[in-house]
Amino acid sequence: MAEIQPSVQRFIEYLRIKTVQPAPDYGSCTRFLEGQAREIGLGFQTHEYVAGKPVVVLTWSGTSPEEPSIILNSHTDVVPVFEEFWTHPPFEAARVATGDGDFRIIARGSQDMKIVGHCYLEAVRRLRSSGARLRRTLHLVYVPDEEIGGEDGMARFVESAEFARLNAGFALDEGMANPGDAVRVFYGERAPCWVRFVAHGNTGHGSQFIENTAAEKLLPIVNWAMDFRRQQLETLRTPKDDGSARTLGDVTSANLTVLAAGVQHNVVPESASACVDIRMTPELDYAAFRRRLEALAAEHGAVAEFVQFWPDSTMTPTDASNPFWTAFEQALGAMRIPIFKEIFPAATDSRYLRRAGVPALGVTPLRNAPILLHDHNEFVKESEFLAGIDFYASVITAVASV
């Protein structure tokens, strides 16, 4: 087997740390990052807003530290695994030859998103070793719990005095692999609206025509949700006015995820509920949509309970009004990497940054690669990881020179 480059070996070491939910080993991860900071020569801080859930910040001071800084954000936790479906242990980070001189690095978190967090480190290591000096200060931020909503991680961090002292002006965060040739760049994301519709009604024996039942009240609400879903799916399948295809981020999806009612077969239930997972495109008026759901429930004698509702639809400008976008775009142009701009279909920690007033772009520099986040046998190719270091060395230099 070919000799492993030091950067690859460090990446494998990072992947082997079991930061898997629901009991991530954040302690080992923090020690690893502290060691990297020491080797590279970066400042190192940890902040805990919830015990045992550290936000780690590595800092490279710029030549103009008074200027707003650049945040390179990544989350350290990964989602659970079903080991019986993996060809190799998911935290072994096996390096498997592909037969063409390349290798697959098979590990949970290899795509989502430890490749990004570690490419930051290796890019900064390379830049510092070359003697580069950047105008703006860089903060490499490693946050916990993104995979379970980020409430104890980035959500608390952006509200802290420590975050305010970073004086952040721009941020990079995670994106998604692309089976095509372009790098997907996410400038906004769909907002979660998890709503539970609950109805109460008369009960009685299942042999009778009981009137005003919970099911009667709930059914038209479920039908509305399914009709809305069909309309949005039709919109997704309809090309835009310029002939280009729509992406999932352009529409609002809705899925009926839980139906609950009844105690036994011959008893008409006193209550019934339906949970709908809705992801709202930022083109939607969120407040008006929430009022529509509340009115829908009231119209049929039910109530709408919002388990989760994100009210902010801020998007990052991707035009000349944003000098960081211009620098980013020019850096990718110099590398001859095409860009595909879109709305992220789910939720990331970027939403907390954007709401805090920090323009953020979501980028994972995996092109011509399968989308394997949260999947069995998640992997990246070694060549993709090494190309990612080149990518971030160029992008970091560009945006930190604005």
Tab-separated table of N, CA and C in Angstrom, residues 189-285:
chain	number	residue	atom	x	y	z
A	189	GLU	N	-31.122	28.583	3.358
A	189	GLU	CA	-31.616	27.233	3.600
A	189	GLU	C	-33.093	27.254	3.967
A	190	ARG	N	-33.703	26.111	3.740
A	190	ARG	CA	-35.111	25.993	4.104
A	190	ARG	C	-35.246	25.909	5.623
A	191	ALA	N	-36.314	26.473	6.109
A	191	ALA	CA	-36.519	26.548	7.556
A	191	ALA	C	-37.474	25.446	8.008
A	192	PRO	N	-37.170	24.795	9.124
A	192	PRO	CA	-38.070	23.749	9.615
A	192	PRO	C	-39.338	24.321	10.232
A	193	CYS	N	-40.445	23.699	9.891
A	193	CYS	CA	-41.743	23.965	10.519
A	193	CYS	C	-42.331	22.602	10.836
A	194	TRP	N	-42.141	22.156	12.051
A	194	TRP	CA	-42.679	20.871	12.486
A	194	TRP	C	-43.948	21.147	13.275
A	195	VAL	N	-45.070	20.785	12.691
A	195	VAL	CA	-46.351	21.120	13.298
A	195	VAL	C	-47.119	19.844	13.624
A	196	ARG	N	-47.739	19.844	14.794
A	196	ARG	CA	-48.609	18.746	15.222
A	196	ARG	C	-50.029	19.288	15.308
A	197	PHE	N	-50.913	18.744	14.519
A	197	PHE	CA	-52.326	19.111	14.576
A	197	PHE	C	-53.025	18.147	15.531
A	198	VAL	N	-53.744	18.705	16.485
A	198	VAL	CA	-54.402	17.883	17.498
A	198	VAL	C	-55.890	18.219	17.513
A	199	ALA	N	-56.726	17.171	17.452
A	199	ALA	CA	-58.178	17.338	17.498
A	199	ALA	C	-58.759	16.483	18.619
A	200	HIS	N	-59.784	17.001	19.259
A	200	HIS	CA	-60.527	16.254	20.281
A	200	HIS	C	-61.991	16.191	19.857
A	201	GLY	N	-62.668	15.083	20.199
A	201	GLY	CA	-64.064	14.947	19.811
A	201	GLY	C	-64.796	13.947	20.672
A	202	ASN	N	-65.994	13.636	20.261
A	202	ASN	CA	-66.819	12.692	21.016
A	202	ASN	C	-66.308	11.272	20.859
A	203	THR	N	-66.518	10.492	21.880
A	203	THR	CA	-66.102	9.091	21.862
A	203	THR	C	-67.330	8.197	22.016
A	204	GLY	N	-67.135	6.921	21.852
A	204	GLY	CA	-68.244	5.982	21.998
A	204	GLY	C	-67.914	4.648	21.374
A	205	HIS	N	-68.929	3.796	21.241
A	205	HIS	CA	-68.742	2.460	20.707
A	205	HIS	C	-68.519	2.501	19.196
A	206	GLY	N	-67.625	1.655	18.712
A	206	GLY	CA	-67.282	1.651	17.300
A	206	GLY	C	-68.396	1.220	16.379
A	207	SER	N	-69.502	0.707	16.936
A	207	SER	CA	-70.628	0.282	16.101
A	207	SER	C	-71.598	1.416	15.798
A	208	GLN	N	-71.399	2.576	16.441
A	208	GLN	CA	-72.341	3.687	16.338
A	208	GLN	C	-71.841	4.774	15.381
A	209	PHE	N	-72.793	5.592	14.883
A	209	PHE	CA	-72.418	6.773	14.107
A	209	PHE	C	-72.211	7.945	15.063
A	210	ILE	N	-71.055	7.979	15.691
A	210	ILE	CA	-70.727	9.077	16.606
A	210	ILE	C	-70.435	10.326	15.768
A	211	GLU	N	-71.007	11.432	16.158
A	211	GLU	CA	-70.772	12.679	15.431
A	211	GLU	C	-69.724	13.537	16.142
A	212	ASN	N	-69.154	14.457	15.349
A	212	ASN	CA	-68.185	15.417	15.883
A	212	ASN	C	-66.991	14.709	16.522
A	213	THR	N	-66.429	13.737	15.776
A	213	THR	CA	-65.293	12.972	16.310
A	213	THR	C	-63.973	13.664	15.997
A	214	ALA	N	-62.947	13.254	16.725
A	214	ALA	CA	-61.602	13.795	16.499
A	214	ALA	C	-61.118	13.492	15.086
A	215	ALA	N	-61.411	12.282	14.610
A	215	ALA	CA	-60.963	11.905	13.266
A	215	ALA	C	-61.618	12.757	12.189
A	216	GLU	N	-62.910	13.062	12.359
A	216	GLU	CA	-63.607	13.913	11.391
A	216	GLU	C	-62.958	15.295	11.313
A	217	LYS	N	-62.532	15.800	12.436
A	217	LYS	CA	-61.904	17.126	12.468
A	217	LYS	C	-60.505	17.088	11.837
A	218	LEU	N	-59.798	16.009	12.090
A	218	LEU	CA	-58.410	15.928	11.638
A	218	LEU	C	-58.287	15.639	10.145
A	219	LEU	N	-59.222	14.862	9.607
A	219	LEU	CA	-59.100	14.410	8.225
A	219	LEU	C	-58.963	15.537	7.213
A	220	PRO	N	-59.784	16.594	7.232
A	220	PRO	CA	-59.605	17.661	6.230
A	220	PRO	C	-58.272	18.388	6.372
A	221	ILE	N	-57.724	18.416	7.571
A	221	ILE	CA	-56.405	19.035	7.766
A	221	ILE	C	-55.335	18.191	7.092
A	222	VAL	N	-55.403	16.879	7.283
A	222	VAL	CA	-54.460	15.977	6.629
A	222	VAL	C	-54.598	16.073	5.115
A	223	ASN	N	-55.839	16.134	4.629
A	223	ASN	CA	-56.064	16.253	3.182
A	223	ASN	C	-55.456	17.542	2.638
A	224	TRP	N	-55.604	18.640	3.394
A	224	TRP	CA	-54.997	19.914	2.957
A	224	TRP	C	-53.484	19.767	2.857
A	225	ALA	N	-52.867	19.140	3.872
A	225	ALA	CA	-51.416	18.981	3.875
A	225	ALA	C	-50.949	18.150	2.684
A	226	MET	N	-51.697	17.097	2.352
A	226	MET	CA	-51.314	16.256	1.228
A	226	MET	C	-51.532	16.968	-0.108
A	227	ASP	N	-52.582	17.775	-0.197
A	227	ASP	CA	-52.800	18.572	-1.411
A	227	ASP	C	-51.680	19.594	-1.584
A	228	PHE	N	-51.302	20.242	-0.480
A	228	PHE	CA	-50.209	21.212	-0.526
A	228	PHE	C	-48.925	20.517	-0.986
A	229	ARG	N	-48.681	19.326	-0.467
A	229	ARG	CA	-47.495	18.563	-0.865
A	229	ARG	C	-47.495	18.284	-2.364
A	230	ARG	N	-48.635	17.866	-2.902
A	230	ARG	CA	-48.726	17.586	-4.335
A	230	ARG	C	-48.476	18.845	-5.169
A	231	GLN	N	-49.019	19.983	-4.715
A	231	GLN	CA	-48.805	21.233	-5.445
A	231	GLN	C	-47.333	21.614	-5.486
A	232	GLN	N	-46.659	21.464	-4.340
A	232	GLN	CA	-45.245	21.823	-4.278
A	232	GLN	C	-44.390	20.869	-5.108
A	233	LEU	N	-44.752	19.586	-5.126
A	233	LEU	CA	-44.020	18.623	-5.944
A	233	LEU	C	-44.184	18.948	-7.423
A	234	GLU	N	-45.377	19.359	-7.812
A	234	GLU	CA	-45.612	19.761	-9.202
A	234	GLU	C	-44.773	20.982	-9.556
A	235	THR	N	-44.683	21.936	-8.619
A	235	THR	CA	-43.841	23.118	-8.848
A	235	THR	C	-42.384	22.716	-9.009
A	236	LEU	N	-41.920	21.790	-8.168
A	236	LEU	CA	-40.531	21.330	-8.251
A	236	LEU	C	-40.227	20.731	-9.611
A	237	ARG	N	-41.196	20.035	-10.182
A	237	ARG	CA	-40.992	19.366	-11.466
A	237	ARG	C	-41.165	20.296	-12.656
A	238	THR	N	-41.612	21.536	-12.394
A	238	THR	CA	-41.820	22.513	-13.460
A	238	THR	C	-40.584	23.388	-13.607
A	239	PRO	N	-40.008	23.492	-14.805
A	239	PRO	CA	-38.811	24.331	-14.981
A	239	PRO	C	-39.080	25.800	-14.637
A	240	LYS	N	-38.027	26.501	-14.291
A	240	LYS	CA	-38.121	27.935	-14.062
A	240	LYS	C	-38.371	28.649	-15.390
A	241	ASP	N	-38.621	29.944	-15.312
A	241	ASP	CA	-38.905	30.715	-16.516
A	241	ASP	C	-37.741	30.692	-17.503
A	242	ASP	N	-36.507	30.556	-16.983
A	242	ASP	CA	-35.348	30.526	-17.876
A	242	ASP	C	-35.047	29.126	-18.401
A	243	GLY	N	-35.886	28.162	-18.050
A	243	GLY	CA	-35.711	26.806	-18.541
A	243	GLY	C	-34.888	25.902	-17.653
A	244	SER	N	-34.266	26.471	-16.621
A	244	SER	CA	-33.448	25.661	-15.724
A	244	SER	C	-34.323	24.882	-14.751
A	245	ALA	N	-33.769	23.802	-14.248
A	245	ALA	CA	-34.516	22.949	-13.314
A	245	ALA	C	-34.558	23.577	-11.928
A	246	ARG	N	-35.648	23.360	-11.249
A	246	ARG	CA	-35.736	23.778	-9.857
A	246	ARG	C	-35.021	22.766	-8.971
A	247	THR	N	-34.587	23.212	-7.803
A	247	THR	CA	-34.006	22.327	-6.807
A	247	THR	C	-34.941	22.260	-5.609
A	248	LEU	N	-34.662	21.328	-4.724
A	248	LEU	CA	-35.522	21.138	-3.563
A	248	LEU	C	-35.642	22.406	-2.727
A	249	GLY	N	-34.580	23.193	-2.689
A	249	GLY	CA	-34.609	24.421	-1.910
A	249	GLY	C	-35.541	25.487	-2.446
A	250	ASP	N	-36.006	25.318	-3.682
A	250	ASP	CA	-36.886	26.308	-4.304
A	250	ASP	C	-38.345	26.146	-3.905
A	251	VAL	N	-38.670	25.034	-3.255
A	251	VAL	CA	-40.067	24.765	-2.902
A	251	VAL	C	-40.165	24.427	-1.422
A	252	THR	N	-41.395	24.361	-0.935
A	252	THR	CA	-41.667	23.978	0.453
A	252	THR	C	-42.190	22.541	0.466
A	253	SER	N	-41.447	21.673	1.110
A	253	SER	CA	-41.871	20.271	1.174
A	253	SER	C	-42.718	20.037	2.420
A	254	ALA	N	-43.573	19.024	2.339
A	254	ALA	CA	-44.412	18.643	3.477
A	254	ALA	C	-44.574	17.133	3.466
A	255	ASN	N	-44.333	16.523	4.616
A	255	ASN	CA	-44.496	15.084	4.739
A	255	ASN	C	-45.237	14.749	6.023
A	256	LEU	N	-46.260	13.929	5.885
A	256	LEU	CA	-46.989	13.424	7.047
A	256	LEU	C	-46.128	12.349	7.696
A	257	THR	N	-45.671	12.592	8.915
A	257	THR	CA	-44.695	11.695	9.538
A	257	THR	C	-45.247	10.875	10.699
A	258	VAL	N	-46.291	11.369	11.379
A	258	VAL	CA	-46.880	10.629	12.491
A	258	VAL	C	-48.392	10.808	12.465
A	259	LEU	N	-49.120	9.713	12.569
A	259	LEU	CA	-50.564	9.724	12.800
A	259	LEU	C	-50.832	8.961	14.085
A	260	ALA	N	-51.612	9.548	14.998
A	260	ALA	CA	-51.865	8.882	16.274
A	260	ALA	C	-53.322	9.044	16.678
A	261	ALA	N	-53.951	7.912	17.036
A	261	ALA	CA	-55.336	7.946	17.524
A	261	ALA	C	-55.697	6.551	18.026
A	262	GLY	N	-56.626	6.504	18.972
A	262	GLY	CA	-57.232	5.235	19.322
A	262	GLY	C	-56.567	4.468	20.450
A	263	VAL	N	-57.424	3.659	21.114
A	263	VAL	CA	-56.947	2.781	22.181
A	263	VAL	C	-57.231	1.319	21.864
A	264	GLN	N	-58.332	1.072	21.147
A	264	GLN	CA	-58.587	-0.277	20.666
A	264	GLN	C	-59.603	-0.207	19.535
A	265	HIS	N	-59.829	-1.365	18.860
A	265	HIS	CA	-60.528	-1.377	17.585
A	265	HIS	C	-61.985	-0.916	17.686
A	266	ASN	N	-62.662	-1.164	18.772
A	266	ASN	CA	-64.092	-0.869	18.836
A	266	ASN	C	-64.425	0.366	19.658
A	267	VAL	N	-63.433	1.229	19.870
A	267	VAL	CA	-63.659	2.474	20.618
A	267	VAL	C	-63.314	3.661	19.725
A	268	VAL	N	-64.272	4.548	19.517
A	268	VAL	CA	-64.012	5.776	18.769
A	268	VAL	C	-63.099	6.663	19.615
A	269	PRO	N	-61.957	7.061	19.089
A	269	PRO	CA	-60.982	7.789	19.920
A	269	PRO	C	-61.437	9.203	20.277
A	270	GLU	N	-61.072	9.611	21.471
A	270	GLU	CA	-61.394	10.964	21.942
A	270	GLU	C	-60.483	11.995	21.321
A	271	SER	N	-59.279	11.582	20.919
A	271	SER	CA	-58.324	12.524	20.339
A	271	SER	C	-57.614	11.874	19.158
A	272	ALA	N	-57.113	12.714	18.285
A	272	ALA	CA	-56.331	12.267	17.129
A	272	ALA	C	-55.335	13.369	16.784
A	273	SER	N	-54.186	12.959	16.302
A	273	SER	CA	-53.161	13.952	15.967
A	273	SER	C	-52.408	13.537	14.716
A	274	ALA	N	-51.864	14.528	14.051
A	274	ALA	CA	-51.056	14.312	12.852
A	274	ALA	C	-49.852	15.243	12.910
A	275	CYS	N	-48.671	14.672	12.708
A	275	CYS	CA	-47.440	15.473	12.667
A	275	CYS	C	-47.010	15.639	11.212
A	276	VAL	N	-46.709	16.860	10.843
A	276	VAL	CA	-46.273	17.158	9.486
A	276	VAL	C	-44.914	17.854	9.554
A	277	ASP	N	-43.943	17.295	8.832
A	277	ASP	CA	-42.605	17.884	8.722
A	277	ASP	C	-42.602	18.770	7.484
A	278	ILE	N	-42.563	20.074	7.701
A	278	ILE	CA	-42.580	21.048	6.609
A	278	ILE	C	-41.230	21.766	6.592
A	279	ARG	N	-40.641	21.892	5.413
A	279	ARG	CA	-39.397	22.656	5.243
A	279	ARG	C	-39.691	23.813	4.299
A	280	MET	N	-39.643	25.022	4.850
A	280	MET	CA	-40.105	26.209	4.133
A	280	MET	C	-38.977	26.858	3.332
A	281	THR	N	-39.221	27.059	2.038
A	281	THR	CA	-38.266	27.798	1.232
A	281	THR	C	-38.196	29.244	1.732
A	282	PRO	N	-37.023	29.872	1.711
A	282	PRO	CA	-36.943	31.266	2.197
A	282	PRO	C	-37.708	32.259	1.334
A	283	GLU	N	-38.189	31.820	0.191
A	283	GLU	CA	-39.030	32.708	-0.626
A	283	GLU	C	-40.428	32.853	-0.031
A	284	LEU	N	-40.766	32.009	0.933
A	284	LEU	CA	-42.087	32.014	1.556
A	284	LEU	C	-42.149	33.063	2.670
A	285	ASP	N	-43.323	33.644	2.879
A	285	ASP	CA	-43.551	34.527	4.026
A	285	ASP	C	-43.849	33.632	5.231
